[in-house]
Amino acid sequence: MGLEEKLPSGFLLTTVEKLVGYARANSLWPATFGLACCAIEMMAVGGGRYDIARFGMERFSATPRQADLMIVAGRVSQKMGPVLRQIYDQMPEPKWVIAMGACASSGGMFNNYAIVQGVDHLVPVDIYLPGCPPRPEQLLDAILKLHQQIKDTKLGVQREQQLIDFERERRTMLPLASAPGSAELPR
């Protein structure tokens, strides 16, 4: 017999961490950063057919100071990179980023000097969304996965340890630069 059985009905037990996670996940305001064809699919999510308002995200913010989710939809040119970083820096903490489409995730088919080969070179990315362009359903699925990630986020000292562990795990997954004397790929 647990404590919850002795409490009167209608009494809610939870932790502050879970309550804050639930509130943060269900009140995301995305910043509009549509750069190419993926932006059309992002705009479709705001329409009546997909109705992003179900998740508390009906307000796409034109100002970064009122947004906590950046959806980078499309290819990012070298000239647009500093602007993207500036907008990211102006967003209040906590903030999250979704890289939408192959171009935002890895440069896509544009393997040249003018396009950033993955927006993760500029800002930390939480969710990568593949496709060229990805369907609105995929964006909704990515948003739901981000909701779960936000709900599982720790607070305080536990958050700092969670970030350290996450960064350590991320570094083990990054490809290493070619060591001196190792064979390089043909150009």
PDB file of N, CA, C and O in Angstrom, residues 5 19 33 44 47 57-58 72 80 84 86 93 96 103 123 130 132 148 157 163 176 178:
ATOM      1  N   GLU A   5      -2.431   5.765  -2.376  1.00  0.00           N
ATOM      2  CA  GLU A   5      -3.705   5.136  -2.018  1.00  0.00           C
ATOM      3  C   GLU A   5      -4.327   5.775  -0.779  1.00  0.00           C
ATOM      4  O   GLU A   5      -5.526   5.678  -0.562  1.00  0.00           O
ATOM      5  N   LEU A  19       6.787  18.733 -13.994  1.00  0.00           N
ATOM      6  CA  LEU A  19       5.830  19.803 -14.245  1.00  0.00           C
ATOM      7  C   LEU A  19       6.424  20.870 -15.154  1.00  0.00           C
ATOM      8  O   LEU A  19       5.779  21.312 -16.116  1.00  0.00           O
ATOM      9  N   PHE A  33      12.416  30.460 -39.741  1.00  0.00           N
ATOM     10  CA  PHE A  33      13.694  30.595 -40.435  1.00  0.00           C
ATOM     11  C   PHE A  33      13.647  29.699 -41.668  1.00  0.00           C
ATOM     12  O   PHE A  33      14.402  28.744 -41.797  1.00  0.00           O
ATOM     13  N   ALA A  44       3.017  24.627 -44.325  1.00  0.00           N
ATOM     14  CA  ALA A  44       1.854  23.745 -44.416  1.00  0.00           C
ATOM     15  C   ALA A  44       1.469  23.193 -43.047  1.00  0.00           C
ATOM     16  O   ALA A  44       0.293  22.943 -42.790  1.00  0.00           O
ATOM     17  N   GLY A  47      -1.100  25.208 -41.301  1.00  0.00           N
ATOM     18  CA  GLY A  47      -2.441  25.233 -41.885  1.00  0.00           C
ATOM     19  C   GLY A  47      -3.409  24.319 -41.161  1.00  0.00           C
ATOM     20  O   GLY A  47      -3.063  23.586 -40.236  1.00  0.00           O
ATOM     21  N   MET A  57       1.663  25.474 -30.502  1.00  0.00           N
ATOM     22  CA  MET A  57       2.692  26.137 -31.305  1.00  0.00           C
ATOM     23  C   MET A  57       2.102  26.967 -32.444  1.00  0.00           C
ATOM     24  O   MET A  57       2.730  27.123 -33.483  1.00  0.00           O
ATOM     25  N   GLU A  58       0.892  27.484 -32.257  1.00  0.00           N
ATOM     26  CA  GLU A  58       0.258  28.193 -33.362  1.00  0.00           C
ATOM     27  C   GLU A  58       0.896  29.534 -33.664  1.00  0.00           C
ATOM     28  O   GLU A  58       0.689  30.097 -34.718  1.00  0.00           O
ATOM     29  N   VAL A  72      15.179  25.376 -38.718  1.00  0.00           N
ATOM     30  CA  VAL A  72      15.968  25.799 -39.877  1.00  0.00           C
ATOM     31  C   VAL A  72      15.517  24.950 -41.045  1.00  0.00           C
ATOM     32  O   VAL A  72      15.819  23.764 -41.115  1.00  0.00           O
ATOM     33  N   MET A  80      24.481  33.706 -44.997  1.00  0.00           N
ATOM     34  CA  MET A  80      23.357  33.638 -44.059  1.00  0.00           C
ATOM     35  C   MET A  80      23.786  33.042 -42.717  1.00  0.00           C
ATOM     36  O   MET A  80      23.102  33.227 -41.721  1.00  0.00           O
ATOM     37  N   LEU A  84      22.025  33.595 -39.006  1.00  0.00           N
ATOM     38  CA  LEU A  84      21.399  32.486 -38.286  1.00  0.00           C
ATOM     39  C   LEU A  84      21.953  32.392 -36.870  1.00  0.00           C
ATOM     40  O   LEU A  84      21.200  32.240 -35.907  1.00  0.00           O
ATOM     41  N   GLN A  86      23.323  34.792 -35.111  1.00  0.00           N
ATOM     42  CA  GLN A  86      22.888  35.953 -34.340  1.00  0.00           C
ATOM     43  C   GLN A  86      21.455  35.775 -33.834  1.00  0.00           C
ATOM     44  O   GLN A  86      21.150  36.072 -32.684  1.00  0.00           O
ATOM     45  N   GLU A  93      17.082  31.382 -23.226  1.00  0.00           N
ATOM     46  CA  GLU A  93      17.291  29.998 -22.778  1.00  0.00           C
ATOM     47  C   GLU A  93      16.039  29.511 -22.077  1.00  0.00           C
ATOM     48  O   GLU A  93      15.374  30.303 -21.422  1.00  0.00           O
ATOM     49  N   TRP A  96      15.834  25.346 -28.471  1.00  0.00           N
ATOM     50  CA  TRP A  96      16.025  24.105 -29.203  1.00  0.00           C
ATOM     51  C   TRP A  96      16.055  24.400 -30.699  1.00  0.00           C
ATOM     52  O   TRP A  96      15.502  25.392 -31.159  1.00  0.00           O
ATOM     53  N   CYS A 103      19.283  19.645 -46.810  1.00  0.00           N
ATOM     54  CA  CYS A 103      20.189  20.785 -46.948  1.00  0.00           C
ATOM     55  C   CYS A 103      20.579  21.361 -45.597  1.00  0.00           C
ATOM     56  O   CYS A 103      21.741  21.694 -45.365  1.00  0.00           O
ATOM     57  N   VAL A 123      25.056  26.181 -35.140  1.00  0.00           N
ATOM     58  CA  VAL A 123      24.275  26.117 -33.902  1.00  0.00           C
ATOM     59  C   VAL A 123      24.115  24.653 -33.500  1.00  0.00           C
ATOM     60  O   VAL A 123      24.132  23.770 -34.353  1.00  0.00           O
ATOM     61  N   PRO A 130      15.268  14.318 -41.891  1.00  0.00           N
ATOM     62  CA  PRO A 130      15.724  14.026 -43.250  1.00  0.00           C
ATOM     63  C   PRO A 130      14.626  14.257 -44.280  1.00  0.00           C
ATOM     64  O   PRO A 130      13.456  14.395 -43.950  1.00  0.00           O
ATOM     65  N   CYS A 132      13.848  15.543 -48.709  1.00  0.00           N
ATOM     66  CA  CYS A 132      14.067  16.638 -49.643  1.00  0.00           C
ATOM     67  C   CYS A 132      12.804  16.849 -50.477  1.00  0.00           C
ATOM     68  O   CYS A 132      12.680  16.251 -51.541  1.00  0.00           O
ATOM     69  N   GLN A 148       9.145  15.073 -26.200  1.00  0.00           N
ATOM     70  CA  GLN A 148       9.571  14.029 -25.271  1.00  0.00           C
ATOM     71  C   GLN A 148      10.966  14.327 -24.728  1.00  0.00           C
ATOM     72  O   GLN A 148      11.235  14.130 -23.543  1.00  0.00           O
ATOM     73  N   VAL A 157      21.380  21.080 -10.932  1.00  0.00           N
ATOM     74  CA  VAL A 157      22.663  20.387 -10.985  1.00  0.00           C
ATOM     75  C   VAL A 157      22.572  19.152 -11.878  1.00  0.00           C
ATOM     76  O   VAL A 157      23.504  18.835 -12.613  1.00  0.00           O
ATOM     77  N   LEU A 163      24.013  17.573 -19.422  1.00  0.00           N
ATOM     78  CA  LEU A 163      24.665  18.232 -20.553  1.00  0.00           C
ATOM     79  C   LEU A 163      26.091  17.725 -20.744  1.00  0.00           C
ATOM     80  O   LEU A 163      26.530  17.515 -21.875  1.00  0.00           O
ATOM     81  N   LEU A 176      36.490  11.764 -36.598  1.00  0.00           N
ATOM     82  CA  LEU A 176      37.764  12.391 -36.270  1.00  0.00           C
ATOM     83  C   LEU A 176      38.402  12.971 -37.517  1.00  0.00           C
ATOM     84  O   LEU A 176      38.244  12.439 -38.622  1.00  0.00           O
ATOM     85  N   SER A 178      41.340  13.717 -40.125  1.00  0.00           N
ATOM     86  CA  SER A 178      42.362  12.775 -40.589  1.00  0.00           C
ATOM     87  C   SER A 178      43.681  13.074 -39.888  1.00  0.00           C
ATOM     88  O   SER A 178      44.117  14.216 -39.783  1.00  0.00           O
TER      89      SER A 178
END
